[in-house]
Amino acid sequence: MALRHPVTRIPLRQRHNLVSAYLYSTASLVGRSSDSVSPGTNVGEDDIARLAACRRRPLSLGDLLKHGRPPLSKEALLDSANFTLSLLPARLAYRIQALRNLPFIVVSNPHISKIYNNYLQSLSTLLPYQQRRISTIEEEKQFTEVMANLVQTHTNTIPILARGFLECRKYVSSADVTKFLDTHLRARIGTRLIAEQHLALHLASQHVGEKDTKQRRESVPPNYIGVIDTALSPARIIKSCELFVGEICELKYGVCPRLLVGGEPDTTFAYVPVHVEYIITELLKNAFRAVVESGNEREPIEVTIAAAPDVPGNHVHEVGNHVHEVPQWLANSSSHHWADTDFESRIRFGSDPNESAASDTIRLSGASSQSITIRIRDRGGGIPPEVLPNVWSYSFSTFSDNVSTSSNGNIDALNSISGSGGNMSSIAGLGYGLPLSRAYAEYFGGSIAVQSLWGWGTDVYLTLQGIGKIE
Amino acid sequence: MQKLPYVVVANPHLSHVYEMYYKAFEKFRVFPEIRTLEDNDKYCDALRDTLKEHLTVIPNLAMGVLECQGLVEPEVMDGFMNTMLRARISRRVIAEQHLALTETFNSPWHIPDSMARTDLNADFVGEVFLKCNAKDVVERCGKLAQDLMVQSSGSNKIPEISVRGHLTATFPYILGHLEYIIGELLRNSIQAVGERYKDASSQPPPIEILICEAPQHVIMRISDQGGGVPREVLPYLWSFNKGPHTEIRLENLGQVPAMAATMQELTVPIDRKHADKETYRESSLSSLTSRPPNLRLGMGLPMSRVYAEYWAGSLELHSLEGYGVDAFLQISKLGNKNEQVTERASLDAL
């Protein structure tokens, strides 16, 4: 899955000079992306303004599940398509507007302008559908293809943006970059989820009469609803990520620390597996690297899985009724974070009782939410106090140290990106791991906290809010 | 306090506190200049009386703040409480420091010419306990908390406490503060584990404490498996005046003012600190430290954080709901110039 290795494959030569880097990468982009569109696409200014002004609904896991368990009926599938269609253009328009509000010189950067154009183009392909409802299977199929294209186009957004902002670091303050990226990436998570959910539903419910129905159905385990795994086992994901990270680690350092899983490894909950996979991989990478580099590879990394007892339904119902967007206690706990995040990337807790009642195949039992906490404890020496304040900002990596201080910092950082693009086995580098993981975790009301014991090790706490039991 | 809305200070508890401060201010304002040792003795007596009298401040404040819930924004109240407590720490430390210095001066073995640091009692300079051994303190507080738990619950499901990491770590600190913080944390942990395993057949899992020493600081991590903090309580963990259990807390607090006066006398003869060091120094915290564990005041954590932050440390808590809690207490090694001197100075001015 593309999310797992947000690395670019665009070749990048090491350039000291910003200008030549510009020239070079412009050339490479033009040569590479024939589909990139000039700013004067057929999207009207007023369209963007109008759409961006639309009220964007916060997305909940419940929203994604409301169309029922695949295979969907024809109506449900069309519903899903229309639902997807109703959300996406406004979201894209809003992103376009946010990009437009960046300083001119930043959007002039070829990487960032490429992303900008991608968004413009995606919006223009969606706009024709805006005028009407999707009412036949053929239309739905066509729409799904457009969707698939869209998802494909935007796969590399993160590394490209990363490079763009890296090159622009002279012109924007890193606080602004962090703020923009935070909002952008969070919004992107939602947009992609909506699109991918529809794609997955479409795939899983290819209609009766088509020959490969059986085959397709078998390829999707029954506990999946679109991109959501209703019986996601954190322990299993940890194991597979351990293997993956362990391999890289072995390759790079020749040693590989052990990993102990404790707590309640049998627990399962409903969540988006791709997100969990991404987060766990990033966290394990950090832990493995720290342990090996501090020479403590004999000390095992301890992972503890804790499952909160299900909160009784009535409690959550109360929350759902009182607060429509973010429950107070949730908002308090991370208010600093939501304050500057735009509406579309906010989450809504649980699901609207009316909405879940509308679907007849899936009922959320009392809309209770499960909460899973995973603690990853390593003996890798901890995070130096002077680094600690920076761990949540984008493009800060311990690997390319002194990026901001040394004069050739830019090159180091670029190297590490291109390095990870080249052979993908680089264990550190992009510097997006932690903040992006946090964006994923917080998207559905979870959190990540890092506690460093400098001189000993680091504890990372990952909390994820599942969607509750599904009958 | 004068800046708070009238309705808040009109609360009997808060107005009591206000009166006490007013009286104390008046007492010291008119105090004649100290010229002789006799003057100083008198002054010390006054200080001691005031300190003792003001032991009831914290419970009164806490009750007042809880009762005024809803009258003022919770954030304002928490801010007020934090400022009050911090400023109170400064005042008491200054006063107690002077008392302790005087006491050292008056002790028979004191040679006026020698430096304080070189005298027999070198572990102390006035109030600041120079060498706190993290492991010793933890074990002492753990023992006390365990005993209290046995007394109150009569249960034998008391978790063991295991300490590992840098066991030799020492740092200068005010012992009373450190004991209070660690006491509160351990008390929470022991209680949570004890309750969770009340009916279990197996022995409860131990509370694991890790001591980590770095040049600038010492971090203690206290991990229990007591089930964690329910998520609806989590946001109120650090607040003095909001949260779901206000009424119970208020009721419990009602019993504390009496304790602050009576428990004090009860505990003094057996208090390990005084027995050890033969110096009688009363601390406002010892009464709180040794209260029965079934009294939940709901202010152990915010209070502990105030004390931890006062000396440039920090206190963090991470809950693994359904499993347990990790508490991180970071203590700066004092004398490293990394105390927040300026911030404190501005607080002292309050």
PDB file of N, CA and C in Angstrom, chain A residues 198-278:
ATOM      1  N   HIS A 198     -14.843   3.757  -0.886  1.00  0.00           N
ATOM      2  CA  HIS A 198     -15.764   3.461  -1.978  1.00  0.00           C
ATOM      3  C   HIS A 198     -15.142   2.442  -2.943  1.00  0.00           C
ATOM      4  N   LEU A 199     -13.875   2.633  -3.220  1.00  0.00           N
ATOM      5  CA  LEU A 199     -13.206   1.685  -4.116  1.00  0.00           C
ATOM      6  C   LEU A 199     -13.281   0.271  -3.556  1.00  0.00           C
ATOM      7  N   ALA A 200     -12.988   0.161  -2.276  1.00  0.00           N
ATOM      8  CA  ALA A 200     -12.962  -1.163  -1.669  1.00  0.00           C
ATOM      9  C   ALA A 200     -14.358  -1.766  -1.660  1.00  0.00           C
ATOM     10  N   LEU A 201     -15.337  -0.932  -1.372  1.00  0.00           N
ATOM     11  CA  LEU A 201     -16.707  -1.436  -1.379  1.00  0.00           C
ATOM     12  C   LEU A 201     -17.089  -1.897  -2.780  1.00  0.00           C
ATOM     13  N   HIS A 202     -16.685  -1.100  -3.741  1.00  0.00           N
ATOM     14  CA  HIS A 202     -16.991  -1.432  -5.127  1.00  0.00           C
ATOM     15  C   HIS A 202     -16.390  -2.789  -5.483  1.00  0.00           C
ATOM     16  N   LEU A 203     -15.147  -2.957  -5.133  1.00  0.00           N
ATOM     17  CA  LEU A 203     -14.454  -4.208  -5.443  1.00  0.00           C
ATOM     18  C   LEU A 203     -15.115  -5.378  -4.739  1.00  0.00           C
ATOM     19  N   ALA A 204     -15.458  -5.145  -3.467  1.00  0.00           N
ATOM     20  CA  ALA A 204     -15.970  -6.256  -2.669  1.00  0.00           C
ATOM     21  C   ALA A 204     -17.383  -6.630  -3.070  1.00  0.00           C
ATOM     22  N   SER A 205     -18.050  -5.728  -3.759  1.00  0.00           N
ATOM     23  CA  SER A 205     -19.424  -6.067  -4.095  1.00  0.00           C
ATOM     24  C   SER A 205     -19.672  -6.016  -5.599  1.00  0.00           C
ATOM     25  N   GLN A 206     -18.761  -6.545  -6.336  1.00  0.00           N
ATOM     26  CA  GLN A 206     -18.976  -6.726  -7.771  1.00  0.00           C
ATOM     27  C   GLN A 206     -20.234  -7.553  -7.951  1.00  0.00           C
ATOM     28  N   HIS A 207     -21.058  -7.141  -8.875  1.00  0.00           N
ATOM     29  CA  HIS A 207     -22.396  -7.688  -8.793  1.00  0.00           C
ATOM     30  C   HIS A 207     -22.583  -9.099  -9.280  1.00  0.00           C
ATOM     31  N   VAL A 208     -23.567  -9.674  -8.672  1.00  0.00           N
ATOM     32  CA  VAL A 208     -23.894 -11.048  -8.994  1.00  0.00           C
ATOM     33  C   VAL A 208     -24.123 -11.129 -10.505  1.00  0.00           C
ATOM     34  N   GLY A 209     -23.620 -12.155 -11.077  1.00  0.00           N
ATOM     35  CA  GLY A 209     -23.726 -12.234 -12.530  1.00  0.00           C
ATOM     36  C   GLY A 209     -22.349 -12.115 -13.142  1.00  0.00           C
ATOM     37  N   GLU A 210     -21.490 -11.374 -12.467  1.00  0.00           N
ATOM     38  CA  GLU A 210     -20.134 -11.309 -12.994  1.00  0.00           C
ATOM     39  C   GLU A 210     -19.394 -12.563 -12.567  1.00  0.00           C
ATOM     40  N   LYS A 211     -18.506 -12.982 -13.417  1.00  0.00           N
ATOM     41  CA  LYS A 211     -17.936 -14.302 -13.212  1.00  0.00           C
ATOM     42  C   LYS A 211     -16.982 -14.357 -12.010  1.00  0.00           C
ATOM     43  N   ASP A 212     -16.261 -13.293 -11.844  1.00  0.00           N
ATOM     44  CA  ASP A 212     -15.201 -13.381 -10.826  1.00  0.00           C
ATOM     45  C   ASP A 212     -15.708 -13.018  -9.431  1.00  0.00           C
ATOM     46  N   THR A 213     -17.010 -12.947  -9.266  1.00  0.00           N
ATOM     47  CA  THR A 213     -17.541 -12.560  -7.964  1.00  0.00           C
ATOM     48  C   THR A 213     -16.971 -13.420  -6.841  1.00  0.00           C
ATOM     49  N   LYS A 214     -17.060 -14.704  -7.056  1.00  0.00           N
ATOM     50  CA  LYS A 214     -16.630 -15.618  -6.001  1.00  0.00           C
ATOM     51  C   LYS A 214     -15.178 -15.372  -5.619  1.00  0.00           C
ATOM     52  N   GLN A 215     -14.407 -15.310  -6.681  1.00  0.00           N
ATOM     53  CA  GLN A 215     -12.976 -15.150  -6.463  1.00  0.00           C
ATOM     54  C   GLN A 215     -12.694 -13.886  -5.663  1.00  0.00           C
ATOM     55  N   ARG A 216     -13.335 -12.821  -6.080  1.00  0.00           N
ATOM     56  CA  ARG A 216     -13.116 -11.550  -5.396  1.00  0.00           C
ATOM     57  C   ARG A 216     -13.550 -11.623  -3.939  1.00  0.00           C
ATOM     58  N   ARG A 217     -14.677 -12.266  -3.768  1.00  0.00           N
ATOM     59  CA  ARG A 217     -15.194 -12.325  -2.411  1.00  0.00           C
ATOM     60  C   ARG A 217     -14.220 -13.069  -1.506  1.00  0.00           C
ATOM     61  N   GLU A 218     -13.614 -14.067  -2.085  1.00  0.00           N
ATOM     62  CA  GLU A 218     -12.711 -14.841  -1.248  1.00  0.00           C
ATOM     63  C   GLU A 218     -11.442 -14.082  -0.917  1.00  0.00           C
ATOM     64  N   SER A 219     -11.077 -13.201  -1.817  1.00  0.00           N
ATOM     65  CA  SER A 219      -9.840 -12.469  -1.565  1.00  0.00           C
ATOM     66  C   SER A 219     -10.005 -11.450  -0.439  1.00  0.00           C
ATOM     67  N   VAL A 220     -11.244 -11.102  -0.162  1.00  0.00           N
ATOM     68  CA  VAL A 220     -11.474 -10.167   0.933  1.00  0.00           C
ATOM     69  C   VAL A 220     -12.009 -10.932   2.139  1.00  0.00           C
ATOM     70  N   PRO A 221     -11.277 -10.910   3.245  1.00  0.00           N
ATOM     71  CA  PRO A 221     -11.746 -11.625   4.432  1.00  0.00           C
ATOM     72  C   PRO A 221     -13.082 -11.053   4.893  1.00  0.00           C
ATOM     73  N   PRO A 222     -13.894 -11.903   5.511  1.00  0.00           N
ATOM     74  CA  PRO A 222     -15.254 -11.476   5.860  1.00  0.00           C
ATOM     75  C   PRO A 222     -15.295 -10.355   6.899  1.00  0.00           C
ATOM     76  N   ASN A 223     -14.220 -10.193   7.637  1.00  0.00           N
ATOM     77  CA  ASN A 223     -14.291  -9.176   8.684  1.00  0.00           C
ATOM     78  C   ASN A 223     -13.953  -7.777   8.159  1.00  0.00           C
ATOM     79  N   TYR A 224     -13.750  -7.672   6.851  1.00  0.00           N
ATOM     80  CA  TYR A 224     -13.468  -6.352   6.293  1.00  0.00           C
ATOM     81  C   TYR A 224     -14.752  -5.711   5.798  1.00  0.00           C
ATOM     82  N   ILE A 225     -14.901  -4.428   6.113  1.00  0.00           N
ATOM     83  CA  ILE A 225     -15.937  -3.646   5.462  1.00  0.00           C
ATOM     84  C   ILE A 225     -15.198  -2.547   4.740  1.00  0.00           C
ATOM     85  N   GLY A 226     -15.060  -2.706   3.447  1.00  0.00           N
ATOM     86  CA  GLY A 226     -14.247  -1.741   2.724  1.00  0.00           C
ATOM     87  C   GLY A 226     -12.832  -1.767   3.259  1.00  0.00           C
ATOM     88  N   VAL A 227     -12.328  -0.620   3.668  1.00  0.00           N
ATOM     89  CA  VAL A 227     -10.947  -0.580   4.146  1.00  0.00           C
ATOM     90  C   VAL A 227     -10.867  -0.830   5.642  1.00  0.00           C
ATOM     91  N   ILE A 228     -12.007  -1.067   6.257  1.00  0.00           N
ATOM     92  CA  ILE A 228     -12.014  -1.221   7.706  1.00  0.00           C
ATOM     93  C   ILE A 228     -12.043  -2.691   8.088  1.00  0.00           C
ATOM     94  N   ASP A 229     -11.182  -3.049   8.990  1.00  0.00           N
ATOM     95  CA  ASP A 229     -11.155  -4.403   9.509  1.00  0.00           C
ATOM     96  C   ASP A 229     -11.906  -4.384  10.827  1.00  0.00           C
ATOM     97  N   THR A 230     -12.993  -5.161  10.875  1.00  0.00           N
ATOM     98  CA  THR A 230     -13.792  -5.111  12.103  1.00  0.00           C
ATOM     99  C   THR A 230     -13.218  -6.001  13.194  1.00  0.00           C
ATOM    100  N   ALA A 231     -12.260  -6.811  12.855  1.00  0.00           N
ATOM    101  CA  ALA A 231     -11.636  -7.644  13.882  1.00  0.00           C
ATOM    102  C   ALA A 231     -10.130  -7.510  13.775  1.00  0.00           C
ATOM    103  N   LEU A 232      -9.691  -6.272  13.867  1.00  0.00           N
ATOM    104  CA  LEU A 232      -8.278  -6.009  13.693  1.00  0.00           C
ATOM    105  C   LEU A 232      -7.528  -6.428  14.952  1.00  0.00           C
ATOM    106  N   SER A 233      -6.506  -7.225  14.767  1.00  0.00           N
ATOM    107  CA  SER A 233      -5.733  -7.664  15.915  1.00  0.00           C
ATOM    108  C   SER A 233      -4.424  -6.882  15.964  1.00  0.00           C
ATOM    109  N   PRO A 234      -4.274  -6.029  16.958  1.00  0.00           N
ATOM    110  CA  PRO A 234      -3.032  -5.247  17.026  1.00  0.00           C
ATOM    111  C   PRO A 234      -1.801  -6.136  17.099  1.00  0.00           C
ATOM    112  N   ALA A 235      -1.951  -7.240  17.811  1.00  0.00           N
ATOM    113  CA  ALA A 235      -0.793  -8.118  17.982  1.00  0.00           C
ATOM    114  C   ALA A 235      -0.314  -8.642  16.637  1.00  0.00           C
ATOM    115  N   ARG A 236      -1.281  -8.961  15.750  1.00  0.00           N
ATOM    116  CA  ARG A 236      -0.888  -9.498  14.457  1.00  0.00           C
ATOM    117  C   ARG A 236      -0.164  -8.433  13.634  1.00  0.00           C
ATOM    118  N   ILE A 237      -0.696  -7.224  13.681  1.00  0.00           N
ATOM    119  CA  ILE A 237      -0.047  -6.152  12.929  1.00  0.00           C
ATOM    120  C   ILE A 237       1.339  -5.889  13.479  1.00  0.00           C
ATOM    121  N   ILE A 238       1.453  -5.915  14.791  1.00  0.00           N
ATOM    122  CA  ILE A 238       2.765  -5.678  15.385  1.00  0.00           C
ATOM    123  C   ILE A 238       3.750  -6.735  14.903  1.00  0.00           C
ATOM    124  N   LYS A 239       3.274  -7.979  14.876  1.00  0.00           N
ATOM    125  CA  LYS A 239       4.154  -9.061  14.425  1.00  0.00           C
ATOM    126  C   LYS A 239       4.631  -8.822  12.984  1.00  0.00           C
ATOM    127  N   SER A 240       3.699  -8.463  12.108  1.00  0.00           N
ATOM    128  CA  SER A 240       4.098  -8.326  10.704  1.00  0.00           C
ATOM    129  C   SER A 240       5.004  -7.103  10.538  1.00  0.00           C
ATOM    130  N   CYS A 241       4.723  -6.041  11.275  1.00  0.00           N
ATOM    131  CA  CYS A 241       5.585  -4.864  11.193  1.00  0.00           C
ATOM    132  C   CYS A 241       6.962  -5.186  11.767  1.00  0.00           C
ATOM    133  N   GLU A 242       6.956  -6.017  12.794  1.00  0.00           N
ATOM    134  CA  GLU A 242       8.234  -6.383  13.393  1.00  0.00           C
ATOM    135  C   GLU A 242       9.106  -7.099  12.360  1.00  0.00           C
ATOM    136  N   LEU A 243       8.467  -7.998  11.634  1.00  0.00           N
ATOM    137  CA  LEU A 243       9.209  -8.720  10.606  1.00  0.00           C
ATOM    138  C   LEU A 243       9.790  -7.757   9.581  1.00  0.00           C
ATOM    139  N   PHE A 244       8.929  -6.856   9.131  1.00  0.00           N
ATOM    140  CA  PHE A 244       9.337  -5.903   8.102  1.00  0.00           C
ATOM    141  C   PHE A 244      10.479  -5.016   8.591  1.00  0.00           C
ATOM    142  N   VAL A 245      10.291  -4.410   9.754  1.00  0.00           N
ATOM    143  CA  VAL A 245      11.311  -3.514  10.291  1.00  0.00           C
ATOM    144  C   VAL A 245      12.561  -4.302  10.663  1.00  0.00           C
ATOM    145  N   GLY A 246      12.337  -5.482  11.202  1.00  0.00           N
ATOM    146  CA  GLY A 246      13.460  -6.314  11.587  1.00  0.00           C
ATOM    147  C   GLY A 246      14.369  -6.630  10.399  1.00  0.00           C
ATOM    148  N   GLU A 247      13.740  -6.864   9.258  1.00  0.00           N
ATOM    149  CA  GLU A 247      14.510  -7.174   8.056  1.00  0.00           C
ATOM    150  C   GLU A 247      15.392  -5.989   7.652  1.00  0.00           C
ATOM    151  N   ILE A 248      14.776  -4.809   7.626  1.00  0.00           N
ATOM    152  CA  ILE A 248      15.537  -3.608   7.278  1.00  0.00           C
ATOM    153  C   ILE A 248      16.688  -3.424   8.246  1.00  0.00           C
ATOM    154  N   CYS A 249      16.365  -3.652   9.498  1.00  0.00           N
ATOM    155  CA  CYS A 249      17.337  -3.431  10.559  1.00  0.00           C
ATOM    156  C   CYS A 249      18.511  -4.391  10.397  1.00  0.00           C
ATOM    157  N   GLU A 250      18.180  -5.620  10.130  1.00  0.00           N
ATOM    158  CA  GLU A 250      19.192  -6.648   9.927  1.00  0.00           C
ATOM    159  C   GLU A 250      20.100  -6.267   8.758  1.00  0.00           C
ATOM    160  N   LEU A 251      19.455  -5.784   7.718  1.00  0.00           N
ATOM    161  CA  LEU A 251      20.168  -5.431   6.501  1.00  0.00           C
ATOM    162  C   LEU A 251      21.122  -4.270   6.764  1.00  0.00           C
ATOM    163  N   LYS A 252      20.654  -3.330   7.535  1.00  0.00           N
ATOM    164  CA  LYS A 252      21.391  -2.085   7.700  1.00  0.00           C
ATOM    165  C   LYS A 252      22.442  -2.191   8.801  1.00  0.00           C
ATOM    166  N   TYR A 253      22.076  -2.852   9.886  1.00  0.00           N
ATOM    167  CA  TYR A 253      22.973  -2.878  11.037  1.00  0.00           C
ATOM    168  C   TYR A 253      23.555  -4.267  11.302  1.00  0.00           C
ATOM    169  N   GLY A 254      22.962  -5.273  10.692  1.00  0.00           N
ATOM    170  CA  GLY A 254      23.462  -6.620  10.931  1.00  0.00           C
ATOM    171  C   GLY A 254      22.960  -7.238  12.212  1.00  0.00           C
ATOM    172  N   VAL A 255      22.244  -6.469  13.006  1.00  0.00           N
ATOM    173  CA  VAL A 255      21.638  -7.038  14.214  1.00  0.00           C
ATOM    174  C   VAL A 255      20.184  -6.613  14.261  1.00  0.00           C
ATOM    175  N   CYS A 256      19.481  -7.285  15.114  1.00  0.00           N
ATOM    176  CA  CYS A 256      18.064  -6.973  15.199  1.00  0.00           C
ATOM    177  C   CYS A 256      17.587  -7.285  16.609  1.00  0.00           C
ATOM    178  N   PRO A 257      17.024  -6.295  17.291  1.00  0.00           N
ATOM    179  CA  PRO A 257      16.613  -6.545  18.676  1.00  0.00           C
ATOM    180  C   PRO A 257      15.368  -7.422  18.741  1.00  0.00           C
ATOM    181  N   ARG A 258      15.156  -7.976  19.907  1.00  0.00           N
ATOM    182  CA  ARG A 258      13.969  -8.793  20.114  1.00  0.00           C
ATOM    183  C   ARG A 258      12.786  -7.910  20.451  1.00  0.00           C
ATOM    184  N   LEU A 259      11.622  -8.488  20.299  1.00  0.00           N
ATOM    185  CA  LEU A 259      10.410  -7.743  20.611  1.00  0.00           C
ATOM    186  C   LEU A 259       9.504  -8.638  21.457  1.00  0.00           C
ATOM    187  N   LEU A 260       9.093  -8.143  22.599  1.00  0.00           N
ATOM    188  CA  LEU A 260       8.200  -8.908  23.456  1.00  0.00           C
ATOM    189  C   LEU A 260       6.828  -8.257  23.456  1.00  0.00           C
ATOM    190  N   VAL A 261       5.819  -9.047  23.221  1.00  0.00           N
ATOM    191  CA  VAL A 261       4.466  -8.494  23.250  1.00  0.00           C
ATOM    192  C   VAL A 261       3.780  -8.968  24.521  1.00  0.00           C
ATOM    193  N   GLY A 262       3.249  -8.025  25.271  1.00  0.00           N
ATOM    194  CA  GLY A 262       2.581  -8.376  26.526  1.00  0.00           C
ATOM    195  C   GLY A 262       1.217  -7.736  26.604  1.00  0.00           C
ATOM    196  N   GLY A 263       0.639  -7.778  27.763  1.00  0.00           N
ATOM    197  CA  GLY A 263      -0.686  -7.189  27.935  1.00  0.00           C
ATOM    198  C   GLY A 263      -1.768  -8.149  27.493  1.00  0.00           C
ATOM    199  N   GLU A 264      -2.619  -7.698  26.591  1.00  0.00           N
ATOM    200  CA  GLU A 264      -3.705  -8.548  26.112  1.00  0.00           C
ATOM    201  C   GLU A 264      -3.587  -8.716  24.605  1.00  0.00           C
ATOM    202  N   PRO A 265      -2.722  -9.623  24.177  1.00  0.00           N
ATOM    203  CA  PRO A 265      -2.458  -9.737  22.728  1.00  0.00           C
ATOM    204  C   PRO A 265      -3.648 -10.280  21.951  1.00  0.00           C
ATOM    205  N   ASP A 266      -4.655 -10.836  22.644  1.00  0.00           N
ATOM    206  CA  ASP A 266      -5.762 -11.446  21.906  1.00  0.00           C
ATOM    207  C   ASP A 266      -6.837 -10.448  21.509  1.00  0.00           C
ATOM    208  N   THR A 267      -6.674  -9.233  21.953  1.00  0.00           N
ATOM    209  CA  THR A 267      -7.747  -8.269  21.756  1.00  0.00           C
ATOM    210  C   THR A 267      -7.892  -7.884  20.288  1.00  0.00           C
ATOM    211  N   THR A 268      -9.101  -7.578  19.882  1.00  0.00           N
ATOM    212  CA  THR A 268      -9.331  -7.085  18.527  1.00  0.00           C
ATOM    213  C   THR A 268     -10.265  -5.879  18.591  1.00  0.00           C
ATOM    214  N   PHE A 269     -10.204  -5.060  17.571  1.00  0.00           N
ATOM    215  CA  PHE A 269     -11.124  -3.935  17.482  1.00  0.00           C
ATOM    216  C   PHE A 269     -11.290  -3.542  16.028  1.00  0.00           C
ATOM    217  N   ALA A 270     -12.208  -2.632  15.788  1.00  0.00           N
ATOM    218  CA  ALA A 270     -12.490  -2.239  14.403  1.00  0.00           C
ATOM    219  C   ALA A 270     -11.732  -0.960  14.080  1.00  0.00           C
ATOM    220  N   TYR A 271     -10.912  -1.037  13.056  1.00  0.00           N
ATOM    221  CA  TYR A 271     -10.136   0.132  12.690  1.00  0.00           C
ATOM    222  C   TYR A 271      -9.640  -0.029  11.255  1.00  0.00           C
ATOM    223  N   VAL A 272      -8.942   0.981  10.793  1.00  0.00           N
ATOM    224  CA  VAL A 272      -8.391   0.929   9.443  1.00  0.00           C
ATOM    225  C   VAL A 272      -6.992   0.317   9.541  1.00  0.00           C
ATOM    226  N   PRO A 273      -6.811  -0.893   9.060  1.00  0.00           N
ATOM    227  CA  PRO A 273      -5.531  -1.569   9.272  1.00  0.00           C
ATOM    228  C   PRO A 273      -4.340  -0.812   8.677  1.00  0.00           C
ATOM    229  N   VAL A 274      -4.566  -0.157   7.544  1.00  0.00           N
ATOM    230  CA  VAL A 274      -3.446   0.532   6.894  1.00  0.00           C
ATOM    231  C   VAL A 274      -2.872   1.597   7.832  1.00  0.00           C
ATOM    232  N   HIS A 275      -3.745   2.277   8.522  1.00  0.00           N
ATOM    233  CA  HIS A 275      -3.275   3.316   9.442  1.00  0.00           C
ATOM    234  C   HIS A 275      -2.457   2.715  10.569  1.00  0.00           C
ATOM    235  N   VAL A 276      -3.001   1.661  11.160  1.00  0.00           N
ATOM    236  CA  VAL A 276      -2.282   1.038  12.271  1.00  0.00           C
ATOM    237  C   VAL A 276      -0.926   0.557  11.788  1.00  0.00           C
ATOM    238  N   GLU A 277      -0.924  -0.039  10.605  1.00  0.00           N
ATOM    239  CA  GLU A 277       0.314  -0.559  10.054  1.00  0.00           C
ATOM    240  C   GLU A 277       1.348   0.558   9.909  1.00  0.00           C
ATOM    241  N   TYR A 278       0.895   1.664   9.351  1.00  0.00           N
ATOM    242  CA  TYR A 278       1.819   2.770   9.151  1.00  0.00           C
ATOM    243  C   TYR A 278       2.399   3.242  10.481  1.00  0.00           C
TER     244      TYR A 278
END
